[in-house]
PDB file of C-alpha atoms in Angstrom:
ATOM      1  CA  UNK A 221     -68.172 141.941 -41.107  1.00  0.00           C
ATOM      2  CA  UNK A 222     -68.568 145.721 -41.154  1.00  0.00           C
ATOM      3  CA  UNK A 223     -65.483 147.720 -42.073  1.00  0.00           C
ATOM      4  CA  UNK A 224     -65.013 150.861 -40.018  1.00  0.00           C
ATOM      5  CA  UNK A 225     -63.080 153.797 -41.419  1.00  0.00           C
ATOM      6  CA  UNK A 226     -61.620 156.370 -39.099  1.00  0.00           C
ATOM      7  CA  UNK A 227     -61.764 159.912 -40.435  1.00  0.00           C
ATOM      8  CA  UNK A 228     -59.433 162.754 -39.621  1.00  0.00           C
ATOM      9  CA  UNK A 229     -59.524 164.154 -36.141  1.00  0.00           C
ATOM     10  CA  UNK A 230     -57.806 167.041 -34.362  1.00  0.00           C
ATOM     11  CA  UNK A 231     -54.083 166.470 -34.048  1.00  0.00           C
ATOM     12  CA  UNK A 232     -54.203 163.076 -35.759  1.00  0.00           C
ATOM     13  CA  UNK A 233     -51.109 163.975 -37.766  1.00  0.00           C
ATOM     14  CA  UNK A 234     -48.962 164.562 -34.676  1.00  0.00           C
ATOM     15  CA  UNK A 235     -46.401 161.917 -33.739  1.00  0.00           C
ATOM     16  CA  UNK A 236     -44.612 163.881 -31.000  1.00  0.00           C
ATOM     17  CA  UNK A 237     -44.264 167.412 -29.668  1.00  0.00           C
ATOM     18  CA  UNK A 238     -42.168 168.849 -26.866  1.00  0.00           C
ATOM     19  CA  UNK A 239     -44.696 171.074 -25.070  1.00  0.00           C
ATOM     20  CA  UNK A 240     -48.176 171.742 -26.434  1.00  0.00           C
ATOM     21  CA  UNK A 241     -48.330 175.161 -24.784  1.00  0.00           C
ATOM     22  CA  UNK A 242     -45.220 176.109 -26.744  1.00  0.00           C
ATOM     23  CA  UNK A 243     -45.805 174.457 -30.114  1.00  0.00           C
ATOM     24  CA  UNK A 244     -49.476 175.424 -30.633  1.00  0.00           C
ATOM     25  CA  UNK A 245     -51.195 178.792 -30.852  1.00  0.00           C
ATOM     26  CA  UNK A 246     -54.610 180.194 -31.598  1.00  0.00           C
ATOM     27  CA  UNK A 247     -54.617 181.702 -35.084  1.00  0.00           C
ATOM     28  CA  UNK A 248     -57.102 183.316 -37.469  1.00  0.00           C
ATOM     29  CA  UNK A 249     -57.966 181.386 -40.624  1.00  0.00           C
ATOM     30  CA  UNK A 250     -58.866 183.805 -43.421  1.00  0.00           C
ATOM     31  CA  UNK A 251     -60.560 181.593 -45.986  1.00  0.00           C
ATOM     32  CA  UNK A 252     -61.902 178.147 -46.735  1.00  0.00           C
ATOM     33  CA  UNK A 253     -63.158 175.095 -44.938  1.00  0.00           C
ATOM     34  CA  UNK A 254     -60.025 173.261 -43.835  1.00  0.00           C
ATOM     35  CA  UNK A 255     -59.412 169.812 -42.371  1.00  0.00           C
ATOM     36  CA  UNK A 256     -57.058 168.848 -39.509  1.00  0.00           C
ATOM     37  CA  UNK A 257     -53.491 168.548 -40.759  1.00  0.00           C
ATOM     38  CA  UNK A 258     -53.900 171.153 -43.511  1.00  0.00           C
ATOM     39  CA  UNK A 259     -50.577 172.772 -44.371  1.00  0.00           C
ATOM     40  CA  UNK A 260     -50.926 176.519 -43.822  1.00  0.00           C
ATOM     41  CA  UNK A 261     -49.211 179.638 -45.075  1.00  0.00           C
ATOM     42  CA  UNK A 262     -49.363 183.054 -43.424  1.00  0.00           C
ATOM     43  CA  UNK A 263     -50.763 185.991 -45.392  1.00  0.00           C
ATOM     44  CA  UNK A 264     -48.116 188.692 -45.150  1.00  0.00           C
ATOM     45  CA  UNK A 265     -50.479 191.688 -45.314  1.00  0.00           C
ATOM     46  CA  UNK A 266     -52.903 190.546 -42.601  1.00  0.00           C
ATOM     47  CA  UNK A 267     -51.028 187.996 -40.471  1.00  0.00           C
ATOM     48  CA  UNK A 268     -53.924 185.562 -40.959  1.00  0.00           C
ATOM     49  CA  UNK A 269     -53.506 182.000 -42.171  1.00  0.00           C
ATOM     50  CA  UNK A 270     -54.854 180.157 -45.223  1.00  0.00           C
ATOM     51  CA  UNK A 271     -54.126 176.902 -47.013  1.00  0.00           C
ATOM     52  CA  UNK A 272     -50.570 176.755 -48.323  1.00  0.00           C
ATOM     53  CA  UNK A 273     -50.445 177.640 -52.029  1.00  0.00           C
ATOM     54  CA  UNK A 274     -47.035 177.308 -53.735  1.00  0.00           C
ATOM     55  CA  UNK A 275     -48.226 179.476 -56.653  1.00  0.00           C
ATOM     56  CA  UNK A 276     -49.340 182.396 -54.471  1.00  0.00           C
ATOM     57  CA  UNK A 277     -47.391 185.587 -53.841  1.00  0.00           C
ATOM     58  CA  UNK A 278     -49.173 186.711 -50.659  1.00  0.00           C
ATOM     59  CA  UNK A 279     -47.150 184.747 -48.108  1.00  0.00           C
ATOM     60  CA  UNK A 280     -49.146 181.527 -48.316  1.00  0.00           C
ATOM     61  CA  UNK A 281     -46.537 180.268 -50.787  1.00  0.00           C
ATOM     62  CA  UNK A 282     -44.392 179.297 -47.780  1.00  0.00           C
ATOM     63  CA  UNK A 283     -45.587 176.531 -45.453  1.00  0.00           C
ATOM     64  CA  UNK A 284     -45.417 177.765 -41.855  1.00  0.00           C
ATOM     65  CA  UNK A 285     -47.932 175.777 -39.790  1.00  0.00           C
ATOM     66  CA  UNK A 286     -50.334 172.832 -39.588  1.00  0.00           C
ATOM     67  CA  UNK A 287     -53.998 173.207 -38.702  1.00  0.00           C
ATOM     68  CA  UNK A 288     -54.848 171.293 -35.508  1.00  0.00           C
ATOM     69  CA  UNK A 289     -58.597 170.783 -36.005  1.00  0.00           C
ATOM     70  CA  UNK A 290     -61.272 171.688 -38.544  1.00  0.00           C
ATOM     71  CA  UNK A 291     -61.753 175.351 -39.391  1.00  0.00           C
ATOM     72  CA  UNK A 292     -64.665 176.856 -41.298  1.00  0.00           C
ATOM     73  CA  UNK A 293     -63.799 180.306 -42.584  1.00  0.00           C
ATOM     74  CA  UNK A 294     -66.149 180.092 -45.562  1.00  0.00           C
ATOM     75  CA  UNK A 295     -68.264 182.956 -44.207  1.00  0.00           C
ATOM     76  CA  UNK A 296     -65.342 185.012 -42.881  1.00  0.00           C
ATOM     77  CA  UNK A 297     -62.409 184.815 -40.524  1.00  0.00           C
ATOM     78  CA  UNK A 298     -62.458 181.949 -38.034  1.00  0.00           C
ATOM     79  CA  UNK A 299     -60.350 181.229 -34.951  1.00  0.00           C
ATOM     80  CA  UNK A 300     -58.430 177.946 -34.943  1.00  0.00           C
ATOM     81  CA  UNK A 301     -55.489 176.212 -33.315  1.00  0.00           C
ATOM     82  CA  UNK A 302     -52.352 175.408 -35.276  1.00  0.00           C
ATOM     83  CA  UNK A 303     -49.017 173.726 -34.703  1.00  0.00           C
ATOM     84  CA  UNK A 304     -46.747 176.659 -35.541  1.00  0.00           C
ATOM     85  CA  UNK A 305     -43.355 175.672 -34.147  1.00  0.00           C
ATOM     86  CA  UNK A 306     -41.399 172.709 -32.966  1.00  0.00           C
ATOM     87  CA  UNK A 307     -39.838 170.728 -31.714  1.00  0.00           C
ATOM     88  CA  UNK A 308     -42.441 168.395 -33.164  1.00  0.00           C
ATOM     89  CA  UNK A 309     -42.668 165.370 -35.452  1.00  0.00           C
ATOM     90  CA  UNK A 310     -45.639 164.804 -37.772  1.00  0.00           C
ATOM     91  CA  UNK A 311     -46.774 161.963 -40.036  1.00  0.00           C
ATOM     92  CA  UNK A 312     -46.448 163.030 -43.684  1.00  0.00           C
ATOM     93  CA  UNK A 313     -49.269 160.717 -44.711  1.00  0.00           C
ATOM     94  CA  UNK A 314     -51.717 162.659 -42.543  1.00  0.00           C
ATOM     95  CA  UNK A 315     -50.910 166.122 -43.920  1.00  0.00           C
ATOM     96  CA  UNK A 316     -53.459 167.807 -46.168  1.00  0.00           C
ATOM     97  CA  UNK A 317     -52.357 169.934 -49.111  1.00  0.00           C
ATOM     98  CA  UNK A 318     -54.727 172.185 -51.036  1.00  0.00           C
ATOM     99  CA  UNK A 319     -54.932 171.384 -54.727  1.00  0.00           C
ATOM    100  CA  UNK A 320     -52.482 168.931 -56.266  1.00  0.00           C
ATOM    101  CA  UNK A 321     -48.954 170.095 -55.486  1.00  0.00           C
ATOM    102  CA  UNK A 322     -46.005 168.468 -57.248  1.00  0.00           C
ATOM    103  CA  UNK A 323     -43.490 166.308 -55.401  1.00  0.00           C
ATOM    104  CA  UNK A 324     -41.061 169.235 -55.504  1.00  0.00           C
ATOM    105  CA  UNK A 325     -43.619 171.598 -53.966  1.00  0.00           C
ATOM    106  CA  UNK A 326     -44.373 169.072 -51.233  1.00  0.00           C
ATOM    107  CA  UNK A 327     -40.646 168.649 -50.516  1.00  0.00           C
ATOM    108  CA  UNK A 328     -40.267 172.445 -50.329  1.00  0.00           C
ATOM    109  CA  UNK A 329     -43.194 172.633 -47.879  1.00  0.00           C
ATOM    110  CA  UNK A 330     -41.606 169.916 -45.725  1.00  0.00           C
ATOM    111  CA  UNK A 331     -38.320 171.860 -45.734  1.00  0.00           C
ATOM    112  CA  UNK A 332     -40.119 175.064 -44.746  1.00  0.00           C
ATOM    113  CA  UNK A 333     -41.856 173.276 -41.866  1.00  0.00           C
ATOM    114  CA  UNK A 334     -38.499 171.885 -40.748  1.00  0.00           C
ATOM    115  CA  UNK A 335     -37.207 175.467 -40.578  1.00  0.00           C
ATOM    116  CA  UNK A 336     -39.978 176.030 -37.989  1.00  0.00           C
ATOM    117  CA  UNK A 337     -38.860 172.943 -36.058  1.00  0.00           C
ATOM    118  CA  UNK A 338     -41.598 170.665 -37.406  1.00  0.00           C
ATOM    119  CA  UNK A 339     -40.054 167.445 -38.736  1.00  0.00           C
ATOM    120  CA  UNK A 340     -42.147 165.618 -41.339  1.00  0.00           C
ATOM    121  CA  UNK A 341     -41.623 161.846 -41.327  1.00  0.00           C
TER     122      UNK A 341
END
């Protein structure tokens, strides 16, 4: 029998949200090719978003949002939709982190998302 594997899809990480018109916004992704559920940080100088990087000092060191669908900003800025505020609940197993963050860095990102009303379960 053939085994089918479902890949990531837009919003697949979302368990519940109060009102989609409130919790999601169109953003600008500054760099990279990112998958749905990528944890994002906001670049302080430009207000654009990029993959969360705990070692950075440009604002992306704090997790502030989750990318809704794929975004390809490899050739420059790209528009995308992100879950930027709650109330919302997301599945921690479906979140995508850039690099290989430590358990402590992941816990800090979850806490930062909770501050935005996004509960990671």
